[in-house]
XYZ file of C-alpha atoms in Angstrom:
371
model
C 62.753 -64.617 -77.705
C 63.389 -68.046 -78.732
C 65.785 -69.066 -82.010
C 62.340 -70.829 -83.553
C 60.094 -67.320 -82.581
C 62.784 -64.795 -83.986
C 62.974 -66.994 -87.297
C 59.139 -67.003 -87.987
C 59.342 -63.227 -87.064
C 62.360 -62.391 -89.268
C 60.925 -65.077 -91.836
C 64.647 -66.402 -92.088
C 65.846 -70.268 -92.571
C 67.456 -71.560 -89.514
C 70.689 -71.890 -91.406
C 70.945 -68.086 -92.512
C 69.487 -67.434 -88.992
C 71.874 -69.282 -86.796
C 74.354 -67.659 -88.784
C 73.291 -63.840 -88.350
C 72.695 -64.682 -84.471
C 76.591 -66.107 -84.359
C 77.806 -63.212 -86.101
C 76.383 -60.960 -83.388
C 77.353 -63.469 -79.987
C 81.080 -62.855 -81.747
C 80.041 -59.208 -81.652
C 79.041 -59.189 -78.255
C 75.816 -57.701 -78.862
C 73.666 -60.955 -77.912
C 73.610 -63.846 -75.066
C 72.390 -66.845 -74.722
C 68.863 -66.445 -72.265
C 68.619 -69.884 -71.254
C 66.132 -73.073 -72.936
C 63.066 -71.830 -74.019
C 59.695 -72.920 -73.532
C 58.695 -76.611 -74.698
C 56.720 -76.177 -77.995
C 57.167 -79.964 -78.788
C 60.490 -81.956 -79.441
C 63.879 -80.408 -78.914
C 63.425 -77.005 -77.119
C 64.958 -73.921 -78.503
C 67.798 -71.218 -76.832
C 66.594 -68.350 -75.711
C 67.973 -65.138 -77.247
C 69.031 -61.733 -75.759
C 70.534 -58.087 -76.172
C 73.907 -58.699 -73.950
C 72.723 -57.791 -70.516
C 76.226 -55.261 -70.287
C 75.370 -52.786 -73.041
C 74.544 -49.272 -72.041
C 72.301 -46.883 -73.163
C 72.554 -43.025 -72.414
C 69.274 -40.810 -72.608
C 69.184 -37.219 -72.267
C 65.909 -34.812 -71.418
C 67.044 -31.082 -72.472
C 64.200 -29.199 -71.006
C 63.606 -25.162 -70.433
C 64.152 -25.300 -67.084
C 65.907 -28.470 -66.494
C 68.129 -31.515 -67.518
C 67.590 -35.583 -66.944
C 70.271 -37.709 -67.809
C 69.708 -41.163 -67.024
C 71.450 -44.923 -67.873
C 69.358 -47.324 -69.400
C 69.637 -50.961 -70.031
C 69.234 -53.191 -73.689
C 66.055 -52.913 -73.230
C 65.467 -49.673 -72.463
C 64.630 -50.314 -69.103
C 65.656 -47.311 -66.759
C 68.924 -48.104 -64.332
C 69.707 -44.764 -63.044
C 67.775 -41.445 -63.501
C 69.300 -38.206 -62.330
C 67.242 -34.371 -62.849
C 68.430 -31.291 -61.887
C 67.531 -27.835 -63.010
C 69.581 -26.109 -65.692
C 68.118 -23.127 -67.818
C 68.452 -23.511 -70.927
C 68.546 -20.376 -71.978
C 72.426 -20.258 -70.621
C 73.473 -21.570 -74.247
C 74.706 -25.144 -75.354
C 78.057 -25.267 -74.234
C 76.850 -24.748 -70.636
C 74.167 -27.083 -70.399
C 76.043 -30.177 -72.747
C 78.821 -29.810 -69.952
C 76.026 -30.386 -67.044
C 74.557 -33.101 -69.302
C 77.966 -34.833 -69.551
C 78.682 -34.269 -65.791
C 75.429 -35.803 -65.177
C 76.384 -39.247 -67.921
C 79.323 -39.781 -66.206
C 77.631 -39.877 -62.626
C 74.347 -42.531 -64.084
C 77.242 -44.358 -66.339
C 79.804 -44.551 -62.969
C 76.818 -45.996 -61.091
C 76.207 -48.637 -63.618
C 78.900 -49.693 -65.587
C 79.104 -51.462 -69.246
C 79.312 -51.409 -72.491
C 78.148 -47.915 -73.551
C 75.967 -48.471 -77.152
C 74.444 -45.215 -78.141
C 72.751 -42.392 -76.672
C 69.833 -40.610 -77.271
C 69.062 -36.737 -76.977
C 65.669 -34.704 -77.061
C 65.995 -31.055 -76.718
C 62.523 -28.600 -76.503
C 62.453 -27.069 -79.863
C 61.881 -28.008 -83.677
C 65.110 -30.297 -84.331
C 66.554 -31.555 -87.683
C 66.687 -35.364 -86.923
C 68.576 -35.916 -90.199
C 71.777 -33.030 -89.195
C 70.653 -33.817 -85.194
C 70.800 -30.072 -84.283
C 68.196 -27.358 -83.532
C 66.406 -25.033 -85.685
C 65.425 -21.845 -84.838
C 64.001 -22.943 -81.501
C 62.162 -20.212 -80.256
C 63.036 -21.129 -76.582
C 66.685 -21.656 -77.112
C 68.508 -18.650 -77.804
C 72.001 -19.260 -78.989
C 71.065 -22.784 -79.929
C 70.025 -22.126 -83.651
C 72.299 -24.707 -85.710
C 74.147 -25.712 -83.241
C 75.592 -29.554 -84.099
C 74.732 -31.331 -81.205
C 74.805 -34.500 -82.222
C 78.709 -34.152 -83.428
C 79.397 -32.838 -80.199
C 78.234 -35.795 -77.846
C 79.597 -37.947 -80.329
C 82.706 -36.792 -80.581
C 82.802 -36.492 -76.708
C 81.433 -40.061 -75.734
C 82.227 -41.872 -79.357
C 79.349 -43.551 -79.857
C 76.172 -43.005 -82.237
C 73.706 -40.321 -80.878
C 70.200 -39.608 -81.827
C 68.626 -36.154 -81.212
C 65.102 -35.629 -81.328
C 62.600 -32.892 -80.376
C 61.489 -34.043 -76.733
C 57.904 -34.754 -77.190
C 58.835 -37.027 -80.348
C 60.859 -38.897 -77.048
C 58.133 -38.719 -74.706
C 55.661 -40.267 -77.083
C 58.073 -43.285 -77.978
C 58.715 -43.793 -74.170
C 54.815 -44.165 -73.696
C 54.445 -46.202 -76.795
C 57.015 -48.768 -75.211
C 56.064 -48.474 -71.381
C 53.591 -46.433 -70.492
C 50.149 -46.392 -70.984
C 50.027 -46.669 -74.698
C 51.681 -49.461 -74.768
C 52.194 -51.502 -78.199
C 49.793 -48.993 -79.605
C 50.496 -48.564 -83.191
C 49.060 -44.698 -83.802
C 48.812 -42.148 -81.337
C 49.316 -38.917 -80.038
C 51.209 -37.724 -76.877
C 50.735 -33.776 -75.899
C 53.204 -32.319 -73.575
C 52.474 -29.179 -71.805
C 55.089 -27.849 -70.442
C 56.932 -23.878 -70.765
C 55.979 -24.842 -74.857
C 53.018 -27.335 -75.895
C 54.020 -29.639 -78.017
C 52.928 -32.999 -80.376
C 53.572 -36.299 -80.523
C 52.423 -38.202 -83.313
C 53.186 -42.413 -84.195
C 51.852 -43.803 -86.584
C 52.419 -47.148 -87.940
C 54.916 -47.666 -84.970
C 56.655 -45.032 -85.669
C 56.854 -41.017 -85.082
C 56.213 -39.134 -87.613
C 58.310 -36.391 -88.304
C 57.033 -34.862 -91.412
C 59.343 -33.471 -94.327
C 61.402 -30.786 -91.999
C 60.296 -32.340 -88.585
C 57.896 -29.897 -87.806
C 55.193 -32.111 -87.338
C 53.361 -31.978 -84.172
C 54.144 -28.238 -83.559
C 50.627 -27.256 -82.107
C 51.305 -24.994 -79.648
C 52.183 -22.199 -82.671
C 49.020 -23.031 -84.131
C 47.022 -19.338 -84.023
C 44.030 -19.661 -82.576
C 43.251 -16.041 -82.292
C 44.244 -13.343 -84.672
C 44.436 -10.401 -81.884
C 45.685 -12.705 -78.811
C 49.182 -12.296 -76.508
C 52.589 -12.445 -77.806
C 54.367 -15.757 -78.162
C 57.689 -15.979 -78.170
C 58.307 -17.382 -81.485
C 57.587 -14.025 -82.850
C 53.684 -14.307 -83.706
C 50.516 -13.221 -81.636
C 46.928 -15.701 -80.478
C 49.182 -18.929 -80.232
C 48.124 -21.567 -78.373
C 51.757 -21.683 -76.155
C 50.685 -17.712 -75.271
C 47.669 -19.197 -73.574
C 48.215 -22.105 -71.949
C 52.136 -22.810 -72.170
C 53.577 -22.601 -68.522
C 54.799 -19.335 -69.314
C 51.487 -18.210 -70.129
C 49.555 -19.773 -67.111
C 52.224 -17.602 -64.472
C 51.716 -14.530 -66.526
C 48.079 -14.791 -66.210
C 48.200 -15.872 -62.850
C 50.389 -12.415 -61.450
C 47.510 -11.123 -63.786
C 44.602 -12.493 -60.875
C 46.424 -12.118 -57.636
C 47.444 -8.422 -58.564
C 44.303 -7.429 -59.476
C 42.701 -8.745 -56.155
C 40.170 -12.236 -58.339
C 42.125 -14.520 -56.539
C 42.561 -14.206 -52.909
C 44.821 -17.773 -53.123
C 47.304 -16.418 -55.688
C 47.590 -13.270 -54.323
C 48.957 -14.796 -50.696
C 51.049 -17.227 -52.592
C 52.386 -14.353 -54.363
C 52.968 -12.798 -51.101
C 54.673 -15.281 -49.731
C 57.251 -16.089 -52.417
C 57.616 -12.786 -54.605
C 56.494 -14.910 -58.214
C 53.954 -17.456 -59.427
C 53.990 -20.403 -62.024
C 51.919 -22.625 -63.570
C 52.173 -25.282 -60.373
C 50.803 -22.409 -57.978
C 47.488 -22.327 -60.447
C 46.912 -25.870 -60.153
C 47.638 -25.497 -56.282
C 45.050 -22.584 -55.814
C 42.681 -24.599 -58.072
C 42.612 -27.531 -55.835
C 42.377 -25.216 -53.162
C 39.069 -24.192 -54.221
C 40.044 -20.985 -55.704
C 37.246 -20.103 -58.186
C 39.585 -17.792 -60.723
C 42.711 -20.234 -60.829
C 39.910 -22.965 -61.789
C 38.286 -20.893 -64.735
C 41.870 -20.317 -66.007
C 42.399 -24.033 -65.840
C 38.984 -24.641 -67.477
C 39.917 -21.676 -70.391
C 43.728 -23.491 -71.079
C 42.080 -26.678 -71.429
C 39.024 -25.633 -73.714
C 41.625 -23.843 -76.478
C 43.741 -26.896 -76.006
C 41.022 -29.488 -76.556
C 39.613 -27.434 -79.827
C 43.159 -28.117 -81.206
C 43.123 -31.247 -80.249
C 39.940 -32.161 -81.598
C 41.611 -31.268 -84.874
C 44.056 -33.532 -84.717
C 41.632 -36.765 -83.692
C 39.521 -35.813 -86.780
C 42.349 -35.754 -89.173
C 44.452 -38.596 -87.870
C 42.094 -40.970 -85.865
C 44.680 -42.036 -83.418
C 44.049 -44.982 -81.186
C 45.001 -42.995 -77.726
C 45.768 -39.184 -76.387
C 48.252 -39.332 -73.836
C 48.821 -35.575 -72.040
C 52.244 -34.916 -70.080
C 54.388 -32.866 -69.073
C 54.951 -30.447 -66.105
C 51.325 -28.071 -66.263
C 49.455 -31.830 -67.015
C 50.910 -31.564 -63.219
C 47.376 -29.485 -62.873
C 45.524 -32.818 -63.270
C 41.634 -34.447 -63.770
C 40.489 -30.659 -64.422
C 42.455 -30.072 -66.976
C 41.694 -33.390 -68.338
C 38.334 -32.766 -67.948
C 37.906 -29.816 -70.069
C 40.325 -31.765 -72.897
C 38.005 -34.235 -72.890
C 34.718 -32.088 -73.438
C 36.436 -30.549 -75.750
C 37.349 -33.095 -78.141
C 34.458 -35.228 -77.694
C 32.188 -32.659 -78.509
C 34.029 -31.276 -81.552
C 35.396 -34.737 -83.138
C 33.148 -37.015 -85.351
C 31.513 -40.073 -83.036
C 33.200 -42.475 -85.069
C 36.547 -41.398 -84.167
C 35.870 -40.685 -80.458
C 33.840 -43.804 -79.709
C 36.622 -45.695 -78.116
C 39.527 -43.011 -78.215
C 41.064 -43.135 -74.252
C 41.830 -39.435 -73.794
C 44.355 -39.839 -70.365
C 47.419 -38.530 -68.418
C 51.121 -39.551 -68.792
C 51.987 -42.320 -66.078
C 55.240 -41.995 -66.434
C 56.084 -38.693 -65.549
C 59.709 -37.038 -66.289
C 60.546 -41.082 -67.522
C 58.906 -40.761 -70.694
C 61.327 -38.451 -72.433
C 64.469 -40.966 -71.620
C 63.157 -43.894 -72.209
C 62.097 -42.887 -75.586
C 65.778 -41.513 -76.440
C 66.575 -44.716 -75.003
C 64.509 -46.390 -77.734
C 65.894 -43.553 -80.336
C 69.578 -44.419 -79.499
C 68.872 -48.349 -79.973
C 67.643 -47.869 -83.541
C 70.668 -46.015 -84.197
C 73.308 -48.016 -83.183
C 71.262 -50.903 -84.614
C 70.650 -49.690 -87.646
C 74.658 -48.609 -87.917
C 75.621 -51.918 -86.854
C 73.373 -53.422 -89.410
């Protein structure tokens, strides 16, 4: 923005302004952008993050790892994905993630600034390591913010990956500038979201947002962190495979049973395949996930009000049914006045959001060191 605009933002006096804004062109962390727009007598300069700083992001997922090179502004140069299970333990899956930062960073060279990390389990944002993640074994504790620090020598952020993925839609996706919110990722775990004010909220320990070990029956299936009638041991992605073996074996769906045929196992994917297919049973079970998940999330609109859902992640893959049954859900369950205008929609950025909202998660770090 303009020297004038960034002064009435930052409420400064041009003198104590012009000063700060030197102190960072010696730094190298601004540029000049050019004249800016008339607004009547001398114009003002334009000014910019340096166009050659680097930001990395990382996606730590179950099944998978995105690494990808962003600029200042969090706009996405280079995005590379590749599966990695995570259950092969941190020292295994850090080395692919550094492999990967040093192919994104070689294709786009600068001045690296920060990175940013989210990993799929509860997280200690102040330490930057896991807790207890119950789909992490051999992660508990481990300091992985010292270790990609140490390694690259730069400031690094970690952050559960739906806190990510709801910054990255916040900033550019479809709940853009939106001030509260909630973003619900579905993926091998279900997990929340939640800005407010701008900003995600973490809660005391950084639990918040941990819905899918919310119990929502007393006698249901086994979850994995330990306790029974979780929402993940429905409709996590885990759950949806198990329950789909369940149907082809037992002869209710004639689509999952021949794509079970054909390639020995099932996952969640396959259900939403079948489903569009026509199959009747792989539709109910879409229809059943998304009821229980809409109930919880009608619990969440009545006790925050947020301006937006926003559903990602890889079983949001099974689409407008799924979104269908959210919606009923939550409409029917959630006061009027909070559902009047609440947008209930899908993620359009896909496997983006996660790194561009470490992106933004790595920026306020090394800004708020540098300041």
């Amino acid at each position: 923005m303009s020297r004038v605009e960034l002064g009435e933002r930052l409420e400064l006096p041009r003198a104590r302004l012009t000063a700060e804004v030197s102190r960072l062109a010696e730094a190298g962390m601004v540029e000049s952008g050019g004249p800016a727009a008339s607004r009547g007598g001398r114009r003002s300069t334009l000014v910019r993050l340096a166009s050659d700083l680097r930001l990395l992001a990382v996606d730590i997922g179950a099944t998978s790892v995105g690494v990808a090179v962003t600029g200042p502004r969090c706009d996405v140069l280079a995005h590379v994905v590749e599966d990695c299970d995570v259950r092969t333990g941190p020292v295994a899956v850090l080395e692919r993630v550094a492999a990967l930062a040093d192919v994104v960073l070689g294709s786009n060279p600068g001045r690296l600034l920060a990175a940013g990390v989210g990993l799929p389990g509860p997280v200690s944002f102040r330490e930057g390591l896991p807790v207890a993640p119950p789909i992490m074994p051999g992660w508990d504790r481990f300091p992985v913010r010292d270790q990609l620090a140490s390694r690259w020598r730069r400031p690094v952020a970690v952050d559960n990956d739906v806190n990510a993925m709801a910054m990255g839609e916040r900033h550019a996706g479809v709940a853009q500038s939106l001030d509260e919110l909630i973003f619900v990722k579905i993926g091998t775990g279900i997990g929340c979201g939640i800005v407010l004010g701008g900003r995600v909220y973490r809660g005391v320990a950084g639990t918040a947002g941990d819905i899918g070990h919310v119990r929502i029956d007393e006698y249901g299936p086994a979850c994995a962190c330990g306790e029974v009638g979780c929402l993940e041991a429905y409709f996590g992605g885990a759950a949806l495979a198990r329950d789909a073996l369940t149907l082809a074996r037992s002869g209710r769906s004639v689509r999952l049973a021949e794509l079970l045929e054909e390639r020995g196992s099932l996952t969640a994917q396959d259900v939403g395949a079948a489903a569009g297919a026509g199959d009747f049973a792989a539709v109910n079970l879409i229809r059943e996930g998304g009821r229980r998940l809409g109930q919880v999330i009608a619990s969440l609109v009545s006790f925050i009000n947020p301006g937006m859902v926003v559903i990602g992640g890889g079983v949001a893959g099974l689409g407008h049914q799924l979104l269908a049954e959210v919606r009923s859900a939550v409409y029917r369950r959630s006061l009027p006045l909070a559902t009047g205008n609440l947008p209930i929609v899908l993620s359009e950025l896909g496997d983006q959001a996660a790194v561009i909202g470490a992106a933004w998660s790595a920026s306020e770090r090394a800004f708020a060191l540098t300041h």
